[in-house]
Each structure stands twice: as structure tokens, then as C-alpha cells.
Short mmCIF file of C-alpha atoms in Angstrom, two decimals:
data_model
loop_
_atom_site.label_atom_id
_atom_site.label_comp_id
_atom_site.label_asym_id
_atom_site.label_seq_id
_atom_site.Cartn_x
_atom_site.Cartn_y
_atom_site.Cartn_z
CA UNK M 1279 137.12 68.49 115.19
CA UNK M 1280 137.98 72.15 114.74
CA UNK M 1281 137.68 71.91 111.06
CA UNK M 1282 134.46 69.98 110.99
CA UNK M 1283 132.98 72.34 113.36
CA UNK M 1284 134.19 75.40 111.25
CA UNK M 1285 132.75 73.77 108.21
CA UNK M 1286 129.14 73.38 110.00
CA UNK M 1287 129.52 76.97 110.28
CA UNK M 1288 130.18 78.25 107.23
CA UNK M 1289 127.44 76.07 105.84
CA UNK M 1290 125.13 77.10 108.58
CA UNK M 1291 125.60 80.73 107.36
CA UNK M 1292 126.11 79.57 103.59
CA UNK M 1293 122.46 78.18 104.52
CA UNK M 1294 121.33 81.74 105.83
CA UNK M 1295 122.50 83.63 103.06
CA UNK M 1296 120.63 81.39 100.91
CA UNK M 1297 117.33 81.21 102.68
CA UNK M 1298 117.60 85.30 102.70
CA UNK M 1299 118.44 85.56 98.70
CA UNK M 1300 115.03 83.85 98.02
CA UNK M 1301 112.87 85.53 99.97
CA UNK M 1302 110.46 88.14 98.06
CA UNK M 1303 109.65 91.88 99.28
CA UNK M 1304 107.60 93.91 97.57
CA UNK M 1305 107.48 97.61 97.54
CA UNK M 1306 103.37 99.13 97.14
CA UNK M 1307 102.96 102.69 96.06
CA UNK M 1308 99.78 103.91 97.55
CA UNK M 1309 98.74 107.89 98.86
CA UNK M 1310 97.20 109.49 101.69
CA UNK M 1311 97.33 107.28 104.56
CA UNK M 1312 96.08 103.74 106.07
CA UNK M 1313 91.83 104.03 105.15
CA UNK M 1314 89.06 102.43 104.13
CA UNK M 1315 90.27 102.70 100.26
CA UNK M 1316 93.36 100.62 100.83
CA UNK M 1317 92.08 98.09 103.50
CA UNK M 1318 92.29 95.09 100.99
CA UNK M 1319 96.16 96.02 100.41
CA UNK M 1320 96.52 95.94 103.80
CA UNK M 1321 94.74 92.50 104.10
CA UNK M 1322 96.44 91.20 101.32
CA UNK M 1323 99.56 91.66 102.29
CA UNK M 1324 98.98 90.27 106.14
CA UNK M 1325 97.44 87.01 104.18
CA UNK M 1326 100.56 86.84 101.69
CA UNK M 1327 103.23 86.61 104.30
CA UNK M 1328 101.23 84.48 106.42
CA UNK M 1329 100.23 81.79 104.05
CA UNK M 1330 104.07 82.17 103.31
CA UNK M 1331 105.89 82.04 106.53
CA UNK M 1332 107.05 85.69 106.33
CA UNK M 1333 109.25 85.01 102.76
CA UNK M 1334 107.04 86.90 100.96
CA UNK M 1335 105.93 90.13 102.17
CA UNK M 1336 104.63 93.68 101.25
CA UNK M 1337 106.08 97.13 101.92
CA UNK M 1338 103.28 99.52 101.76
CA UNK M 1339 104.29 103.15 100.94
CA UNK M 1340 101.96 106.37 101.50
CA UNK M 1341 103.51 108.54 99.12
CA UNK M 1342 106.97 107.20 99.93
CA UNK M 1343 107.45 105.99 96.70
CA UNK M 1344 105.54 108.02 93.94
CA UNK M 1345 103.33 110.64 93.78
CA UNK M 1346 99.52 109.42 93.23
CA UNK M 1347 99.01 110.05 89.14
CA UNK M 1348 102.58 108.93 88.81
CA UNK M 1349 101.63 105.55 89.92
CA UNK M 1350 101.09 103.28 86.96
CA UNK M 1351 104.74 104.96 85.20
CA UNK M 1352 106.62 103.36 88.94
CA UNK M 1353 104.90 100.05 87.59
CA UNK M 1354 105.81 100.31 84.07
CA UNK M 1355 109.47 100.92 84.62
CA UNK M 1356 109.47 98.52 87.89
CA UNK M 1357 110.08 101.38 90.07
CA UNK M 1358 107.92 99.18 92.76
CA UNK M 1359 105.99 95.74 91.96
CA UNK M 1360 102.76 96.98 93.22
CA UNK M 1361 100.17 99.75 93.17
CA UNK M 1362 97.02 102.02 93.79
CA UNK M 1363 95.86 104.19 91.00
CA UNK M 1364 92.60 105.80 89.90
CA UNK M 1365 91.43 105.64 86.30
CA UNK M 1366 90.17 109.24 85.99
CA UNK M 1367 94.12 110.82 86.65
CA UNK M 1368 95.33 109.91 83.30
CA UNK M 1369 92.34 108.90 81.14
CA UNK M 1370 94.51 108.63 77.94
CA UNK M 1371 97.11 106.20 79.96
CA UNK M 1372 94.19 103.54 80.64
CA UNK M 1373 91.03 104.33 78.25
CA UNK M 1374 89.53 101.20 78.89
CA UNK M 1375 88.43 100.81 82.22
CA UNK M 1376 87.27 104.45 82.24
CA UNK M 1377 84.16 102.74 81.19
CA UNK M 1378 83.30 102.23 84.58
CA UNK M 1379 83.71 105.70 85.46
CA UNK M 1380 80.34 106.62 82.97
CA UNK M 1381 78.02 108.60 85.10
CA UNK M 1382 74.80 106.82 86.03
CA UNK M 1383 75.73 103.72 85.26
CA UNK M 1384 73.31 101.62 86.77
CA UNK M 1385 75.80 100.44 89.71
CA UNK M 1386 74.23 100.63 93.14
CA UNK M 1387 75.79 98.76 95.62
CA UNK M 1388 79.78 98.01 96.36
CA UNK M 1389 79.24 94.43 95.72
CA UNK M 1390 78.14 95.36 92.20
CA UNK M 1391 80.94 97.51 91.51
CA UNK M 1392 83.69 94.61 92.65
CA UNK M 1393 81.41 92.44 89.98
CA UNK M 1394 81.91 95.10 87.16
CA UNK M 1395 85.27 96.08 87.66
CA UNK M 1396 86.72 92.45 87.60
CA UNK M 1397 84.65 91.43 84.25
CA UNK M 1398 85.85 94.48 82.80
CA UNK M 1399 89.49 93.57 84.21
CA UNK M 1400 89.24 89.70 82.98
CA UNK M 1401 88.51 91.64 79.50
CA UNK M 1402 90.91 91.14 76.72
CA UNK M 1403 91.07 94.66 75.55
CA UNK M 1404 91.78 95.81 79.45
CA UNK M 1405 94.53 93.56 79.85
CA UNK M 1406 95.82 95.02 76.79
CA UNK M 1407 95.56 98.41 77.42
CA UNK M 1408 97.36 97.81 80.87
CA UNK M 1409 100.11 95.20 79.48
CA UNK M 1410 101.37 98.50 77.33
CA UNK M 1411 102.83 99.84 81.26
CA UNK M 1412 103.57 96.26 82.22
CA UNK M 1413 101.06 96.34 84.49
CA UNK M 1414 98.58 93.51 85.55
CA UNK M 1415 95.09 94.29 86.81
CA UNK M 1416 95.36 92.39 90.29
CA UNK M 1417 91.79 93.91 92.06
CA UNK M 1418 89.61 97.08 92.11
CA UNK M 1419 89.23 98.80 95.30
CA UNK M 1420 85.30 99.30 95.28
CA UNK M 1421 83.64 102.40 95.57
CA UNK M 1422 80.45 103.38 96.62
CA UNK M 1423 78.65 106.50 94.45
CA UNK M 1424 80.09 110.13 94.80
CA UNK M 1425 78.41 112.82 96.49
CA UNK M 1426 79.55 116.21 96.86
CA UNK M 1427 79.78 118.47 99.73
CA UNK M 1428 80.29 122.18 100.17
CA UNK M 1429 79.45 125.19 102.20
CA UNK M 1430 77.26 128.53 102.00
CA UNK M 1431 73.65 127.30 100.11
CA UNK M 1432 73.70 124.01 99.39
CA UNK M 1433 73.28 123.26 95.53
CA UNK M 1434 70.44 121.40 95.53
CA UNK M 1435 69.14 121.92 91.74
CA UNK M 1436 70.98 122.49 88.39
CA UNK M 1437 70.64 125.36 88.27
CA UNK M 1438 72.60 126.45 91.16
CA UNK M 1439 75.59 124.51 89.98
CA UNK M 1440 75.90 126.04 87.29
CA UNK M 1441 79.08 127.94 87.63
CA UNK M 1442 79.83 125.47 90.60
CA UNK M 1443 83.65 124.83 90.71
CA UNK M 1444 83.86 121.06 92.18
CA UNK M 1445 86.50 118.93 92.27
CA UNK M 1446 85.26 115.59 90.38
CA UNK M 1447 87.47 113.74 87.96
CA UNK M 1448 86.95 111.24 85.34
CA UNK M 1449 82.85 110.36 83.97
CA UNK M 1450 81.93 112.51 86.97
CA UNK M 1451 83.69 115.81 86.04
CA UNK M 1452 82.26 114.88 82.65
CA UNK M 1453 78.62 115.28 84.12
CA UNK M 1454 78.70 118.16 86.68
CA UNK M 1455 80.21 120.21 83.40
CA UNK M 1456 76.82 119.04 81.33
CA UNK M 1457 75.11 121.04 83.51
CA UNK M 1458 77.44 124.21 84.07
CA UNK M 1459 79.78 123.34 86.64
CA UNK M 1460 83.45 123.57 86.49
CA UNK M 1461 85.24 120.48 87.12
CA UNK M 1462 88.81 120.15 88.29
CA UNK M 1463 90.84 116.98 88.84
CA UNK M 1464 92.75 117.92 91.71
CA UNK M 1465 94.09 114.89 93.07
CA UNK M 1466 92.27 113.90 96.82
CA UNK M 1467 95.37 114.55 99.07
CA UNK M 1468 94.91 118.54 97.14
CA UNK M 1469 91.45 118.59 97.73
CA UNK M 1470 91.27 119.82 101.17
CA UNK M 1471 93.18 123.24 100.63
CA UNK M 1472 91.98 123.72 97.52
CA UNK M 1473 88.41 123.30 98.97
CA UNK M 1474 89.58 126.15 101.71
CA UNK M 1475 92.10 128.22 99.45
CA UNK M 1476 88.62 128.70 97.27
CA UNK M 1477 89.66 127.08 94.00
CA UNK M 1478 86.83 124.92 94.23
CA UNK M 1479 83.44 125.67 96.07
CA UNK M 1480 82.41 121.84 96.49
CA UNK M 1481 84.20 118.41 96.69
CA UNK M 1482 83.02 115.01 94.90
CA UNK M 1483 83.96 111.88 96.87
CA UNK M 1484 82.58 108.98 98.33
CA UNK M 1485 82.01 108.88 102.13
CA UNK M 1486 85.57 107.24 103.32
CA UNK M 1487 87.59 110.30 101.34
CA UNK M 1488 85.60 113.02 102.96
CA UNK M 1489 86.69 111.68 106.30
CA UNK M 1490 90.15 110.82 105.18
CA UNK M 1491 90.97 114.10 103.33
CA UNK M 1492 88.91 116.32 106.04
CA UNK M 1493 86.58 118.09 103.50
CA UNK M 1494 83.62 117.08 105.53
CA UNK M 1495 85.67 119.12 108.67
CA UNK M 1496 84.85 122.65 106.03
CA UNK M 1497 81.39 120.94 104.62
CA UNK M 1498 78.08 122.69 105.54
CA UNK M 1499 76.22 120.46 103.20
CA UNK M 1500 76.82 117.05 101.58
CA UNK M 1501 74.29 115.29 98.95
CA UNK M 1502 73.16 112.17 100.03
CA UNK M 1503 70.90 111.10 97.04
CA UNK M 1504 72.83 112.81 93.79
CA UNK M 1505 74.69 109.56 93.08
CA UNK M 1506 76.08 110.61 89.73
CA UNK M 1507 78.57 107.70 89.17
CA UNK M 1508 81.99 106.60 90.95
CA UNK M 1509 85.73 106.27 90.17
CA UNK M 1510 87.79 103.35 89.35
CA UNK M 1511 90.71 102.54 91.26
CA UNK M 1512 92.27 99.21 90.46
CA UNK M 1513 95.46 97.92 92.31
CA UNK M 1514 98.16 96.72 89.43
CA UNK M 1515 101.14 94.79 89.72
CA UNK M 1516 104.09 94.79 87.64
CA UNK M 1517 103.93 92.12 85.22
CA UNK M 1518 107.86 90.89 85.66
CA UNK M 1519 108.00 90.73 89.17
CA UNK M 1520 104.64 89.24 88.87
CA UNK M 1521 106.04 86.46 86.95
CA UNK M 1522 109.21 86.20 88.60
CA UNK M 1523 107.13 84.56 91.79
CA UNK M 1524 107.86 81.08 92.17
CA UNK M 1525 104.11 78.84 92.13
CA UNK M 1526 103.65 79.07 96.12
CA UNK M 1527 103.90 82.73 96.38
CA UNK M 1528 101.84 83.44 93.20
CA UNK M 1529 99.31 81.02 94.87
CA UNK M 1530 99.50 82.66 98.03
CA UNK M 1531 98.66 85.65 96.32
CA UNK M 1532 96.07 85.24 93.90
CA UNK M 1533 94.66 82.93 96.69
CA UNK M 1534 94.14 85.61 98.95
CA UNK M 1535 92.05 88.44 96.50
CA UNK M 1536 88.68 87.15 97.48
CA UNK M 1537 89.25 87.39 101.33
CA UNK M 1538 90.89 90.66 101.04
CA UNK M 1539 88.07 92.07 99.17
CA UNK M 1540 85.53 90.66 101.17
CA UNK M 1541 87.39 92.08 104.29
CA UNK M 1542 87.57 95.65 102.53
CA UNK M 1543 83.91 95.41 102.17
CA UNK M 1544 82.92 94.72 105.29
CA UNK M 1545 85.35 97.30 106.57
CA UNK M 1546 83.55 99.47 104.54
CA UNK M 1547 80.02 98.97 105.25
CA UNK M 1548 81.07 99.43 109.00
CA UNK M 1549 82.22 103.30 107.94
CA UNK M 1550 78.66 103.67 105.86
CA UNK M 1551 76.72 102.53 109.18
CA UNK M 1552 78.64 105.59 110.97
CA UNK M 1553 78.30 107.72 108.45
CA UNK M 1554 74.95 109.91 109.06
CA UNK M 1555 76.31 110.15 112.95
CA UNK M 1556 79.30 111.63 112.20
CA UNK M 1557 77.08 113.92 110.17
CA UNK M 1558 74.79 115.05 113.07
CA UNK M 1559 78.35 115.65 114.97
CA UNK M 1560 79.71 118.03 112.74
CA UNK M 1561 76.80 119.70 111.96
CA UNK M 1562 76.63 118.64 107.84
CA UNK M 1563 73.04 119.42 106.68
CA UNK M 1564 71.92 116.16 104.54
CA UNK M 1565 70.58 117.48 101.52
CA UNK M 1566 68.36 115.37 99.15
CA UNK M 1567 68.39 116.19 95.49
CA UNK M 1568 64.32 116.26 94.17
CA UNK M 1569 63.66 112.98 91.42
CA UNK M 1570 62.80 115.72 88.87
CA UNK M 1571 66.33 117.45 89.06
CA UNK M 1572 67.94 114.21 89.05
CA UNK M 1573 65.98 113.28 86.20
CA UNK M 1574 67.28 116.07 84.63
CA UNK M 1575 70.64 115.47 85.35
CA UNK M 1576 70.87 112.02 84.13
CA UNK M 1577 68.72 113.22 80.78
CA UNK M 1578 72.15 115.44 80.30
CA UNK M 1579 74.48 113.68 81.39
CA UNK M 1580 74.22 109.84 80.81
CA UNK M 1581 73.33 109.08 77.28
CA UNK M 1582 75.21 111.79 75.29
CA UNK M 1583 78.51 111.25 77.88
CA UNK M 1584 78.25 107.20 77.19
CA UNK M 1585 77.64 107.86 73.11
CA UNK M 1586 80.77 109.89 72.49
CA UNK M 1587 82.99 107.37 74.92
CA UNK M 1588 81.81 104.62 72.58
CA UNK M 1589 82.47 106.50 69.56
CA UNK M 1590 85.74 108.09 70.92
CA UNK M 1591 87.36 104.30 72.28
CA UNK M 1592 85.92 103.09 69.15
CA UNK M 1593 87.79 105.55 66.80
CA UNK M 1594 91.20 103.97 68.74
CA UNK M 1595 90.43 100.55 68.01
CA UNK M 1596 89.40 99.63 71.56
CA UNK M 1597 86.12 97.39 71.91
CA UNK M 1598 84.15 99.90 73.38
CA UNK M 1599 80.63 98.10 73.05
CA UNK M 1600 81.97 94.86 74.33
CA UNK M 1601 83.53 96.46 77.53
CA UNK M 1602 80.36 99.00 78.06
CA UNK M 1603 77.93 95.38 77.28
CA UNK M 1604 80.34 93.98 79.94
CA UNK M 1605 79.54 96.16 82.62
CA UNK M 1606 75.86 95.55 81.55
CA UNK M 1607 75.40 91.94 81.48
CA UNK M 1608 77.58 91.21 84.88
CA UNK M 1609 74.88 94.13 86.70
CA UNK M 1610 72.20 91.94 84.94
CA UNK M 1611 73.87 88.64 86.43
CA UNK M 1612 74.92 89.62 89.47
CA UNK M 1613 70.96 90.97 90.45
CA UNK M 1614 69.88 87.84 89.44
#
């Protein structure tokens, strides 16, 4: 009796062990802290361990585990299996989707941009771009357009940013420096001393940054109109541990995209519908950019900025004109 009750034992705990080995954890290399710009990581990874009974589940790291440009090199050598990175911190390590960093490029809502980015991702020169860091393009984290705030007279026309220093990166530092201004690519989590410390007199973002990263607590002025194009900020997992999941847990999690994404943009347009209150509380003037400066601005920035990206991905044997008549024909679809 002894020995058949020690033997129920050890297989009991043989049992445990085993049940242990194959559940999956995940490490997720993100920045800042818990916002509006990584909601649908956070939803995702609630869904993931509950369509799973808790044997698949997500760590998620704010700086724990890389620092933000340093992101896609963790996935490449499988530092962690999953992470946040923005296109316009290493434009040379992921050329292709820059393309939807192009100022003024026709998207207006954040519905449109989740349409564009994942046509662009589902293209094959984007998956090959990313596959050289062993990274798979799992969803973009939609932005709505960038506006800029600052303090002391607002810069309401072209010519009073010229000489502006702003911190913008990707297609957007691109345009402010069409017309004079000095962009810098300080990353977001930099942006609020460098916005008091001087180094840069304004700060591009869109609404849910300026709360998180406080610049609005040292704005004067924000532009609610000047719209000159977003960034793109695609969560990537690492292709191995990708396809290392068995068919339940990669089901669980490719399953679960659409919900998490629809619950980051409702999260979302909750923080828009707040966002001219919080204004009026911290005493932000709203300033509105006249139709014939923005005019102006696109004329400078859009065409000739779009040209030499074609020509320039072109030249490295990317298909430029197919990604950029991507972008355009989902934008035509997706208003249809």
C-alpha cells in the first residue's frame, strides 16, 4: 500500500513538472508606462491567457527589458519574444514601413491608419525587411495625427518656425525641416526635459503622449489643426518563439488581434473626447493653423519628401511604389 501510494506521488508531481515545462511565458519590451499607446498589448495579453487557461501568458516590461530604439535588436537576438517599437528611431533598420510615416498622407482617422498599416504589414517586401531581425509584424498601434505644442508665441505660420527646434522624428521631422525648423529625434520618455532643459522649444506628438510624457504640463500652446502626418509603431514578435507555439496558443493569439485593436480604439477615442477639457484645465491656448499656411506647408513638404523616399527605397531594391500604392488603394477602400 505504501509503495503504491508513494508511486501516485511521484507521478502526481512527475505530472506537475510536466504540466509546468509546457506552459509558455512571454517576456514584452515596451517604454514609458501602462497608456493609451500600449492598451492593445495589454488586451492581448489578458485575451491570450484567458482563451488559454493561464498556460500562455505575457510579461509586459516598461523599460525593464530594453531601452526603446533598442527594441527590434532584443527581438532579433530573442532577447524577449515580443515588442513595441516606432519606425522613425532607426529608419535604416526598417525602411519599409516608414512609408507610412510620409507627411500628409491622406490618413485621417485611427481606423484608417489600423487599415494602412496592416496592408502595408501583409506586404511582401515588409515582411522581408522585418524577417532580416527575425521579427514578425504582429499589429500597429494606431495613431492619430501629430500636433505640436510649446510655450512663449505660439507658431502659428511658417514663418515663425523657422528656426523652431521641435522634437518630431521620422516623415514628420522630415517636414517641419522643409520649412526651417530643426528637428530632433529625441526619444518620448526624453522629451519632457529636453522640452524644459531648452534643447527643443516645441514637442510633436499625438494627444495620449502629451499626457503621458507631461509636455502638455510646460505647453502654453498646442496646434489642433496642423496635422502634418503620424508615426508608425508596430508591435513585432520574434519569429522562433513565434513558431515554437503549439496550434492552440498561436490560435489564441492571432485570434485575439482584432478585439485587442478594437479595444485600443475605443480606449482611445475615450482620451480624444477628454481631450479639449483637459485643455481648458491647464490653461493650453488651442491654436488653429490658417488653410493658406497649411497649404503652404503641404506644397513643401509632401510631394518633394514622398519623391525622394520612392527614389531612395527604390535605389535599395525595395518596392517603393507598390508599398506607397498600398497605402493608397486601402485609404481608397476603406472610405468606400
Amino acid at each position: 500500500m505504501n509503495k503504491l501510494m508513494t508511486r501516485a506521488a511521484i507521478a502526481a508531481l512527475a505530472f506537475g513538472f510536466a504540466t509546468e515545462a509546457v506552459a509558455t511565458e512571454w517576456n514584452v519590451s515596451v517604454w514609458g508606462k501602462r497608456r493609451a499607446f500600449t492598451e492593445h498589448i495589454e488586451k492581448l495579453a489578458e485575451l491570450v491567457s484567458a482563451k488559454t487557461n493561464g498556460e500562455f501568458t505575457m510579461n509586459i516590461s516598461y523599460g525593464g527589458l530594453s531601452k526603446n530604439k533598442e527594441n527590434l535588436d532584443g527581438i532579433s537576438i530573442g532577447a524577449f519574444e515580443m515588442a513595441q517599437f516606432c519606425a522613425g528611431y532607426h529608419r535604416d533598420k526598417n525602411p519599409t514601413i516608414t512609408v507610412l510615416e510620409l507627411p500628409f498622407i491622406g490618413v485621417n482617422t485611427l481606423e484608417e491608419e489600423v487599415a494602412v498599416a496592416r496592408a502595408v504589414y501583409a506586404h511582401p517586401a515588409a515582411q522581408k525587411d522585418l524577417a532580416r531581425w527575425n521579427a514578425k509584424l504582429l499589429m500597429p498601434s494606431p495613431m492619430p495625427q501629430y500636433n505640436i505644442v510649446g510655450t512663449g508665441e505660439p507658431r502659428d505660420t511658417l514663418a515663425k518656425m523657422e528656426g523652431m527646434r521641435v522634437r518630431a522624428t521620422g516623415g514628420i521631422g522630415q517636414a517641419f525641416k522643409t520649412v526651417g525648423a530643426v528637428p530632433t529625434s529625441v526619444t518620448a520618455t526624453e522629451a519632457y526635459s529636453a522640452m524644459e532643459s531648452g534643447v527643443v522649444d516645441t514637442v510633436a506628438f499625438a494627444q495620449h503622449a502629451h499626457f503621458a510624457f507631461r509636455t502638455i504640463d510646460q505647453a502654453t500652446w498646442w496646434t489642433a489643426n496642423l496635422n502634418p502626418g503620424t508615426v508608425n509603431c508596430p508591435v513585432v514578435v520574434n519569429t522562433d518563439a513565434y513558431d515554437a507555439l503549439s496550434d492552440a496558443e498561436r490560435a489564441a493569439l492571432d485570434g485575439s488581434i482584432d478585439e485587442a485593436l478594437d479595444h485600443y480604439l475605443a480606449n482611445y477615442g475615450a482620451l480624444l473626447a477628454k481631450w479639449d477639457t483637459v485643455l481648458a484645465e491647464k490653461n493650453v491656448t488651442k491654436v488653429m493653423i490658417s488653410e493658406a499656411e497649411l497649404a503652404k506647408f503641404r506644397a513643401a513638404a509632401a510631394d518633394p519628401i514622398r519623391e525622394k523616399w520612392l527614389a531612395d527605397m527604390s535605389a535599395q531594391g525595395i518596392d517603393a511604389q507598390g508599398l506607397y500604392d498600398t497605402v493608397v488603394t486601402t485609404l481608397a477602400e476603406t472610405r468606400k
